């Protein structure tokens, strides 16, 4: 079974993931995406790193440059090379694969998408986030027969980690 979270921006999806992983006492494989300390700046970078590594705020880990009121500049090679490799290596050595987060930026990253669906078709549990306002390829995640989708809200975000940890406990 795979569990994906969705919900409004800044509602607490990553916090639910952190708390759930803590309850499971597990270090996942996979990837995480994150903004740096400049998140509120007019021009900022979105980064990707291995799920089991701390955030790195370096241009080499950037997957997109965001400038307010402009389309993001997406670094597809970072998704299709680095992101795909993180997923491939997780399939061979992880007990849980984290995918935080999947959205519209990856719509042309076909190698990366293929590795995501290989993980979803596999037997290693996947814990991820699918951006609420994404469309197209991410519908394949939402509608995958092995995926259970939870919408994180202010009302349920504190109770979800225990529920999700209980669900994962049987499959890890």
mmCIF file of C-alpha atoms in Angstrom:
data_model
loop_
_atom_site.group_PDB
_atom_site.id
_atom_site.type_symbol
_atom_site.label_atom_id
_atom_site.label_comp_id
_atom_site.label_asym_id
_atom_site.label_seq_id
_atom_site.Cartn_x
_atom_site.Cartn_y
_atom_site.Cartn_z
ATOM 1 C CA UNK A 1 0.000 0.000 0.000
ATOM 2 C CA UNK A 2 1.131 3.530 -0.829
ATOM 3 C CA UNK A 3 -0.087 6.675 0.892
ATOM 4 C CA UNK A 4 -0.096 10.120 -0.675
ATOM 5 C CA UNK A 5 -1.068 13.377 0.969
ATOM 6 C CA UNK A 6 -2.568 16.394 -0.719
ATOM 7 C CA UNK A 7 -3.926 19.684 0.601
ATOM 8 C CA UNK A 8 -3.622 23.429 0.601
ATOM 9 C CA UNK A 9 -0.181 25.064 0.496
ATOM 10 C CA UNK A 10 1.371 25.342 3.987
ATOM 11 C CA UNK A 11 -1.386 23.271 5.666
ATOM 12 C CA UNK A 12 1.159 20.913 7.244
ATOM 13 C CA UNK A 13 1.732 18.057 4.782
ATOM 14 C CA UNK A 14 5.491 17.941 5.396
ATOM 15 C CA UNK A 15 4.914 18.103 9.143
ATOM 16 C CA UNK A 16 2.554 15.111 8.882
ATOM 17 C CA UNK A 17 5.282 13.254 6.988
ATOM 18 C CA UNK A 18 7.962 14.135 9.548
ATOM 19 C CA UNK A 19 5.791 13.062 12.480
ATOM 20 C CA UNK A 20 4.692 9.846 10.763
ATOM 21 C CA UNK A 21 8.287 8.866 9.940
ATOM 22 C CA UNK A 22 9.274 9.597 13.530
ATOM 23 C CA UNK A 23 6.518 7.313 14.841
ATOM 24 C CA UNK A 24 7.692 4.588 12.466
ATOM 25 C CA UNK A 25 11.312 5.177 13.485
ATOM 26 C CA UNK A 26 12.401 4.757 9.871
ATOM 27 C CA UNK A 27 14.713 6.584 7.506
ATOM 28 C CA UNK A 28 13.168 6.535 4.030
ATOM 29 C CA UNK A 29 14.732 6.389 0.612
ATOM 30 C CA UNK A 30 13.415 8.584 -2.169
ATOM 31 C CA UNK A 31 13.445 12.358 -2.442
ATOM 32 C CA UNK A 32 12.221 15.551 -0.883
ATOM 33 C CA UNK A 33 11.838 18.985 -2.413
ATOM 34 C CA UNK A 34 12.076 22.202 -0.444
ATOM 35 C CA UNK A 35 12.629 25.929 -0.614
ATOM 36 C CA UNK A 36 15.549 27.593 1.092
ATOM 37 C CA UNK A 37 15.612 30.410 3.611
ATOM 38 C CA UNK A 38 14.756 32.773 0.737
ATOM 39 C CA UNK A 39 11.288 31.234 0.272
ATOM 40 C CA UNK A 40 9.565 34.618 0.491
ATOM 41 C CA UNK A 41 11.949 36.381 -1.914
ATOM 42 C CA UNK A 42 10.876 37.516 -5.372
ATOM 43 C CA UNK A 43 13.405 35.132 -6.942
ATOM 44 C CA UNK A 44 14.040 31.838 -5.183
ATOM 45 C CA UNK A 45 15.173 28.300 -5.862
ATOM 46 C CA UNK A 46 13.357 25.034 -5.276
ATOM 47 C CA UNK A 47 15.732 22.240 -4.294
ATOM 48 C CA UNK A 48 15.732 18.430 -4.290
ATOM 49 C CA UNK A 49 17.779 16.074 -2.171
ATOM 50 C CA UNK A 50 17.753 12.483 -1.000
ATOM 51 C CA UNK A 51 15.072 11.911 1.630
ATOM 52 C CA UNK A 52 17.633 10.648 4.128
ATOM 53 C CA UNK A 53 19.924 13.679 3.750
ATOM 54 C CA UNK A 54 19.616 17.174 5.218
ATOM 55 C CA UNK A 55 18.542 20.047 2.983
ATOM 56 C CA UNK A 56 21.300 21.467 0.789
ATOM 57 C CA UNK A 57 20.863 25.048 -0.414
ATOM 58 C CA UNK A 58 23.218 24.892 -3.360
ATOM 59 C CA UNK A 59 22.597 25.637 -7.033
ATOM 60 C CA UNK A 60 23.595 22.037 -7.833
ATOM 61 C CA UNK A 61 20.536 20.788 -5.935
ATOM 62 C CA UNK A 62 18.136 23.240 -7.577
ATOM 63 C CA UNK A 63 15.285 21.814 -9.649
ATOM 64 C CA UNK A 64 13.564 25.114 -10.479
ATOM 65 C CA UNK A 65 14.052 28.851 -10.286
ATOM 66 C CA UNK A 66 10.909 30.678 -9.262
ATOM 67 C CA UNK A 67 10.406 34.359 -9.980
ATOM 68 C CA UNK A 68 7.128 35.939 -8.905
ATOM 69 C CA UNK A 69 4.707 36.608 -11.759
ATOM 70 C CA UNK A 70 6.815 34.565 -14.199
ATOM 71 C CA UNK A 71 6.734 30.913 -15.222
ATOM 72 C CA UNK A 72 9.232 28.803 -13.265
ATOM 73 C CA UNK A 73 12.445 27.822 -15.015
ATOM 74 C CA UNK A 74 12.459 24.035 -14.615
ATOM 75 C CA UNK A 75 15.730 22.098 -14.629
ATOM 76 C CA UNK A 76 14.447 18.901 -16.225
ATOM 77 C CA UNK A 77 17.811 17.162 -16.184
ATOM 78 C CA UNK A 78 17.861 17.349 -12.398
ATOM 79 C CA UNK A 79 14.547 15.455 -12.274
ATOM 80 C CA UNK A 80 15.416 12.972 -15.027
ATOM 81 C CA UNK A 81 18.949 12.209 -13.838
ATOM 82 C CA UNK A 82 19.261 12.908 -10.100
ATOM 83 C CA UNK A 83 15.628 12.373 -9.097
ATOM 84 C CA UNK A 84 15.324 9.191 -11.160
ATOM 85 C CA UNK A 85 18.541 7.825 -9.622
ATOM 86 C CA UNK A 86 17.286 8.532 -6.089
ATOM 87 C CA UNK A 87 14.183 6.479 -6.860
ATOM 88 C CA UNK A 88 16.092 3.634 -8.561
ATOM 89 C CA UNK A 89 18.483 3.267 -5.634
ATOM 90 C CA UNK A 90 15.552 3.334 -3.189
ATOM 91 C CA UNK A 91 13.916 0.417 -4.977
ATOM 92 C CA UNK A 92 16.934 -1.718 -4.183
ATOM 93 C CA UNK A 93 17.653 -0.738 -0.577
ATOM 94 C CA UNK A 94 14.806 1.172 1.142
ATOM 95 C CA UNK A 95 12.015 -0.119 3.358
ATOM 96 C CA UNK A 96 9.925 2.987 2.559
ATOM 97 C CA UNK A 97 10.193 5.411 -0.377
ATOM 98 C CA UNK A 98 9.415 9.091 0.188
ATOM 99 C CA UNK A 99 8.192 11.283 -2.684
ATOM 100 C CA UNK A 100 7.778 14.798 -1.330
ATOM 101 C CA UNK A 101 6.410 16.310 -3.596
ATOM 102 C CA UNK A 102 5.026 15.507 -7.047
ATOM 103 C CA UNK A 103 3.396 18.249 -9.103
ATOM 104 C CA UNK A 104 3.269 20.231 -12.334
ATOM 105 C CA UNK A 105 6.992 21.023 -12.482
ATOM 106 C CA UNK A 106 7.710 17.425 -13.516
ATOM 107 C CA UNK A 107 5.183 17.312 -16.372
ATOM 108 C CA UNK A 108 7.968 17.007 -18.986
ATOM 109 C CA UNK A 109 10.340 14.909 -16.848
ATOM 110 C CA UNK A 110 9.325 11.608 -18.416
ATOM 111 C CA UNK A 111 12.226 9.529 -17.061
ATOM 112 C CA UNK A 112 11.480 10.743 -13.539
ATOM 113 C CA UNK A 113 7.770 10.004 -13.990
ATOM 114 C CA UNK A 114 8.559 6.501 -15.237
ATOM 115 C CA UNK A 115 10.601 5.787 -12.082
ATOM 116 C CA UNK A 116 7.773 7.101 -9.891
ATOM 117 C CA UNK A 117 5.313 4.702 -11.500
ATOM 118 C CA UNK A 118 7.812 1.827 -11.268
ATOM 119 C CA UNK A 119 7.909 2.480 -7.516
ATOM 120 C CA UNK A 120 4.114 2.616 -7.341
ATOM 121 C CA UNK A 121 3.835 -0.670 -9.225
ATOM 122 C CA UNK A 122 6.316 -2.258 -6.802
ATOM 123 C CA UNK A 123 6.000 -3.694 -3.327
ATOM 124 C CA UNK A 124 8.026 -1.185 -1.280
ATOM 125 C CA UNK A 125 5.608 1.175 0.493
ATOM 126 C CA UNK A 126 5.604 4.740 -0.856
ATOM 127 C CA UNK A 127 4.766 7.805 1.229
ATOM 128 C CA UNK A 128 4.314 10.943 -0.833
ATOM 129 C CA UNK A 129 2.720 14.270 -1.512
ATOM 130 C CA UNK A 130 0.875 15.145 -4.686
ATOM 131 C CA UNK A 131 0.320 18.845 -5.220
ATOM 132 C CA UNK A 132 -3.376 19.632 -4.894
ATOM 133 C CA UNK A 133 -3.605 21.871 -7.952
ATOM 134 C CA UNK A 134 -1.521 19.642 -10.220
ATOM 135 C CA UNK A 135 -3.019 17.875 -13.211
ATOM 136 C CA UNK A 136 -2.144 15.549 -16.072
ATOM 137 C CA UNK A 137 0.502 13.020 -15.105
ATOM 138 C CA UNK A 138 -0.201 13.394 -11.364
ATOM 139 C CA UNK A 139 -3.715 12.052 -11.962
ATOM 140 C CA UNK A 140 -1.947 8.744 -12.566
ATOM 141 C CA UNK A 141 -0.664 8.883 -8.982
ATOM 142 C CA UNK A 142 -4.052 9.809 -7.522
ATOM 143 C CA UNK A 143 -5.799 7.042 -9.480
ATOM 144 C CA UNK A 144 -3.153 4.330 -9.085
ATOM 145 C CA UNK A 145 -4.777 1.166 -7.670
ATOM 146 C CA UNK A 146 -2.175 0.880 -4.885
ATOM 147 C CA UNK A 147 -2.462 4.531 -3.748
ATOM 148 C CA UNK A 148 -4.595 5.752 -0.867
ATOM 149 C CA UNK A 149 -4.967 9.557 -0.956
ATOM 150 C CA UNK A 150 -5.496 11.678 2.165
ATOM 151 C CA UNK A 151 -6.314 15.381 2.128
ATOM 152 C CA UNK A 152 -4.516 17.162 4.970
ATOM 153 C CA UNK A 153 -6.562 19.880 6.668
ATOM 154 C CA UNK A 154 -6.093 22.027 9.762
ATOM 155 C CA UNK A 155 -8.681 19.796 11.433
ATOM 156 C CA UNK A 156 -6.990 16.430 10.760
ATOM 157 C CA UNK A 157 -3.269 17.228 10.535
ATOM 158 C CA UNK A 158 -2.598 16.435 14.195
ATOM 159 C CA UNK A 159 -4.350 13.060 14.140
ATOM 160 C CA UNK A 160 -3.081 11.850 10.750
ATOM 161 C CA UNK A 161 0.478 10.840 11.766
ATOM 162 C CA UNK A 162 -0.720 8.146 14.182
ATOM 163 C CA UNK A 163 -3.299 6.836 11.716
ATOM 164 C CA UNK A 164 -0.770 6.720 8.877
ATOM 165 C CA UNK A 165 1.932 5.127 11.034
ATOM 166 C CA UNK A 166 -0.517 2.372 11.992
ATOM 167 C CA UNK A 167 -1.322 1.763 8.334
ATOM 168 C CA UNK A 168 2.350 1.616 7.327
ATOM 169 C CA UNK A 169 3.417 -0.500 10.317
ATOM 170 C CA UNK A 170 1.994 -3.676 8.792
ATOM 171 C CA UNK A 171 3.791 -3.249 5.465
ATOM 172 C CA UNK A 172 7.258 -2.078 6.502
#
